[in-house]
Amino acid sequence: MSQFALTTRQIDDLKQLLQQHERQLQAALDNELHADDRSHTSITGGSDADWATADAESDDLLARAERDARELAATSAALEKMKEGTYGICETCGEAIGYPRLLAYPAARRCLACQQKSETRAAS
């Protein structure tokens, strides 16, 4: 029921993973939000197909940016929890989140059982 379920080494490894992921997400988000015109289809004088392609590319870029922003927020929140000493504790049941789950998804907020229950409720 506490952070002691993880060893110091495991926490250090997860912290490095989170920090690396945070840097990668920030760089990706910066690229997505500040994409230059050379990376997009030119629509000047283009046909309707060019406009449709540009719209699709724009929608895709926006969706990726939104996904990356959510993931960046989750990653930053996990790093903050490490500072507070609450990292690795399920927000739902208060039990320790297993190291294998955190290794697979270091920003996990719930243990596997609670996450599955949450997804089942959301699906119905």
mmCIF file of C-alpha atoms in Angstrom:
data_model
loop_
_atom_site.group_PDB
_atom_site.id
_atom_site.type_symbol
_atom_site.label_atom_id
_atom_site.label_comp_id
_atom_site.label_asym_id
_atom_site.label_seq_id
_atom_site.Cartn_x
_atom_site.Cartn_y
_atom_site.Cartn_z
ATOM 1 C CA MET A 1 0.000 0.000 0.000
ATOM 2 C CA SER A 2 3.024 2.268 -0.287
ATOM 3 C CA GLN A 3 5.790 3.198 -2.651
ATOM 4 C CA PHE A 4 7.994 0.632 -0.881
ATOM 5 C CA ALA A 5 6.480 -2.018 -3.115
ATOM 6 C CA LEU A 6 9.038 -0.752 -5.653
ATOM 7 C CA THR A 7 12.757 -0.896 -5.019
ATOM 8 C CA THR A 8 14.870 2.228 -5.249
ATOM 9 C CA ARG A 9 16.487 0.818 -8.380
ATOM 10 C CA GLN A 10 13.082 0.208 -9.986
ATOM 11 C CA ILE A 11 11.951 3.745 -9.184
ATOM 12 C CA ASP A 12 15.186 5.153 -10.633
ATOM 13 C CA ASP A 13 14.751 3.092 -13.807
ATOM 14 C CA LEU A 14 11.117 4.199 -14.163
ATOM 15 C CA LYS A 15 12.088 7.821 -13.536
ATOM 16 C CA GLN A 16 14.623 7.647 -16.359
ATOM 17 C CA LEU A 17 11.992 6.126 -18.663
ATOM 18 C CA LEU A 18 9.505 8.849 -17.758
ATOM 19 C CA GLN A 19 12.021 11.659 -18.235
ATOM 20 C CA GLN A 20 13.122 10.276 -21.599
ATOM 21 C CA HIS A 21 9.493 9.877 -22.698
ATOM 22 C CA GLU A 22 8.715 13.410 -21.518
ATOM 23 C CA ARG A 23 11.553 14.813 -23.664
ATOM 24 C CA GLN A 24 10.430 12.796 -26.698
ATOM 25 C CA LEU A 25 6.822 13.892 -26.318
ATOM 26 C CA GLN A 26 7.776 17.529 -25.891
ATOM 27 C CA ALA A 27 9.906 17.401 -29.052
ATOM 28 C CA ALA A 28 7.114 15.673 -30.990
ATOM 29 C CA LEU A 29 4.549 18.169 -29.744
ATOM 30 C CA ASP A 30 6.798 21.093 -30.657
ATOM 31 C CA ASN A 31 7.197 19.655 -34.168
ATOM 32 C CA GLU A 32 3.473 19.060 -34.543
ATOM 33 C CA LEU A 33 2.474 22.499 -33.307
ATOM 34 C CA HIS A 34 5.177 24.356 -35.211
ATOM 35 C CA ALA A 35 5.229 22.336 -38.424
ATOM 36 C CA ASP A 36 6.503 24.396 -41.316
ATOM 37 C CA ASP A 37 4.768 24.642 -44.657
ATOM 38 C CA ARG A 38 7.337 22.421 -46.379
ATOM 39 C CA SER A 39 6.047 19.408 -44.442
ATOM 40 C CA HIS A 40 2.469 19.878 -45.633
ATOM 41 C CA THR A 41 0.746 19.642 -48.950
ATOM 42 C CA SER A 42 0.730 22.904 -50.823
ATOM 43 C CA ILE A 43 -2.837 23.857 -51.634
ATOM 44 C CA THR A 44 -2.167 27.090 -53.488
ATOM 45 C CA GLY A 45 -4.080 26.874 -56.721
ATOM 46 C CA GLY A 46 -4.809 23.225 -56.059
ATOM 47 C CA SER A 47 -7.776 21.111 -56.910
ATOM 48 C CA ASP A 48 -10.527 19.939 -54.576
ATOM 49 C CA ALA A 49 -8.469 16.795 -53.995
ATOM 50 C CA ASP A 50 -5.577 18.967 -52.789
ATOM 51 C CA TRP A 51 -7.896 20.683 -50.334
ATOM 52 C CA ALA A 52 -9.236 17.340 -49.105
ATOM 53 C CA THR A 53 -5.701 16.023 -48.655
ATOM 54 C CA ALA A 54 -4.684 19.162 -46.768
ATOM 55 C CA ASP A 55 -7.753 18.856 -44.520
ATOM 56 C CA ALA A 56 -6.994 15.201 -43.784
ATOM 57 C CA GLU A 57 -3.350 15.978 -43.028
ATOM 58 C CA SER A 58 -4.398 18.834 -40.776
ATOM 59 C CA ASP A 59 -6.867 16.624 -38.898
ATOM 60 C CA ASP A 60 -4.221 13.921 -38.486
ATOM 61 C CA LEU A 61 -1.657 16.419 -37.207
ATOM 62 C CA LEU A 62 -4.156 17.840 -34.714
ATOM 63 C CA ALA A 63 -5.122 14.365 -33.478
ATOM 64 C CA ARG A 64 -1.455 13.436 -32.951
ATOM 65 C CA ALA A 65 -0.816 16.703 -31.119
ATOM 66 C CA GLU A 66 -3.818 16.133 -28.821
ATOM 67 C CA ARG A 67 -2.725 12.547 -28.100
ATOM 68 C CA ASP A 68 0.841 13.644 -27.380
ATOM 69 C CA ALA A 69 -0.358 16.501 -25.138
ATOM 70 C CA ARG A 70 -2.465 14.058 -23.071
ATOM 71 C CA GLU A 71 0.439 11.632 -22.811
ATOM 72 C CA LEU A 72 2.824 14.452 -21.850
ATOM 73 C CA ALA A 73 0.443 15.540 -19.074
ATOM 74 C CA ALA A 74 0.218 11.951 -17.770
ATOM 75 C CA THR A 75 4.001 11.580 -17.871
ATOM 76 C CA SER A 76 4.542 14.884 -16.058
ATOM 77 C CA ALA A 77 1.956 13.877 -13.456
ATOM 78 C CA ALA A 78 3.789 10.588 -12.854
ATOM 79 C CA LEU A 79 7.071 12.450 -12.338
ATOM 80 C CA GLU A 80 5.318 14.779 -9.888
ATOM 81 C CA LYS A 81 4.001 11.764 -7.987
ATOM 82 C CA MET A 82 7.565 10.515 -7.688
ATOM 83 C CA LYS A 83 8.520 13.799 -6.032
ATOM 84 C CA GLU A 84 5.539 13.511 -3.666
ATOM 85 C CA GLY A 85 6.284 9.872 -2.846
ATOM 86 C CA THR A 86 2.955 8.611 -4.169
ATOM 87 C CA TYR A 87 4.182 7.098 -7.431
ATOM 88 C CA GLY A 88 3.181 3.496 -8.027
ATOM 89 C CA ILE A 89 0.039 3.682 -5.888
ATOM 90 C CA CYS A 90 -3.298 2.947 -7.546
ATOM 91 C CA GLU A 91 -5.533 6.026 -7.451
ATOM 92 C CA THR A 92 -8.603 3.819 -7.170
ATOM 93 C CA CYS A 93 -7.822 1.153 -4.580
ATOM 94 C CA GLY A 94 -4.633 2.478 -2.958
ATOM 95 C CA GLU A 95 -2.693 -0.714 -3.569
ATOM 96 C CA ALA A 96 0.722 -0.840 -5.211
ATOM 97 C CA ILE A 97 0.805 -0.897 -8.993
ATOM 98 C CA GLY A 98 2.983 -3.796 -10.070
ATOM 99 C CA TYR A 99 6.431 -3.118 -11.484
ATOM 100 C CA PRO A 100 5.687 -5.028 -14.730
ATOM 101 C CA ARG A 101 2.697 -2.744 -15.385
ATOM 102 C CA LEU A 102 4.722 0.375 -14.616
ATOM 103 C CA LEU A 103 7.531 -0.860 -16.820
ATOM 104 C CA ALA A 104 5.052 -1.326 -19.681
ATOM 105 C CA TYR A 105 3.325 2.018 -18.980
ATOM 106 C CA PRO A 106 5.296 4.145 -16.492
ATOM 107 C CA ALA A 107 2.534 6.780 -16.274
ATOM 108 C CA ALA A 108 -0.064 4.239 -15.098
ATOM 109 C CA ARG A 109 -2.463 5.691 -12.520
ATOM 110 C CA ARG A 110 -4.251 2.460 -11.656
ATOM 111 C CA CYS A 111 -3.319 -1.133 -10.963
ATOM 112 C CA LEU A 112 -4.232 -3.581 -13.700
ATOM 113 C CA ALA A 113 -7.404 -4.805 -11.965
ATOM 114 C CA CYS A 114 -8.756 -1.289 -11.406
ATOM 115 C CA GLN A 115 -7.807 -0.221 -14.943
ATOM 116 C CA GLN A 116 -9.694 -3.167 -16.393
ATOM 117 C CA LYS A 117 -12.759 -2.331 -14.274
ATOM 118 C CA SER A 118 -12.566 1.296 -15.397
ATOM 119 C CA GLU A 119 -12.372 0.306 -19.062
ATOM 120 C CA THR A 120 -15.270 -2.119 -18.678
ATOM 121 C CA ARG A 121 -17.440 0.605 -17.112
ATOM 122 C CA ALA A 122 -16.457 3.074 -19.838
ATOM 123 C CA ALA A 123 -17.314 0.573 -22.570
ATOM 124 C CA SER A 124 -20.823 -0.022 -21.248
#
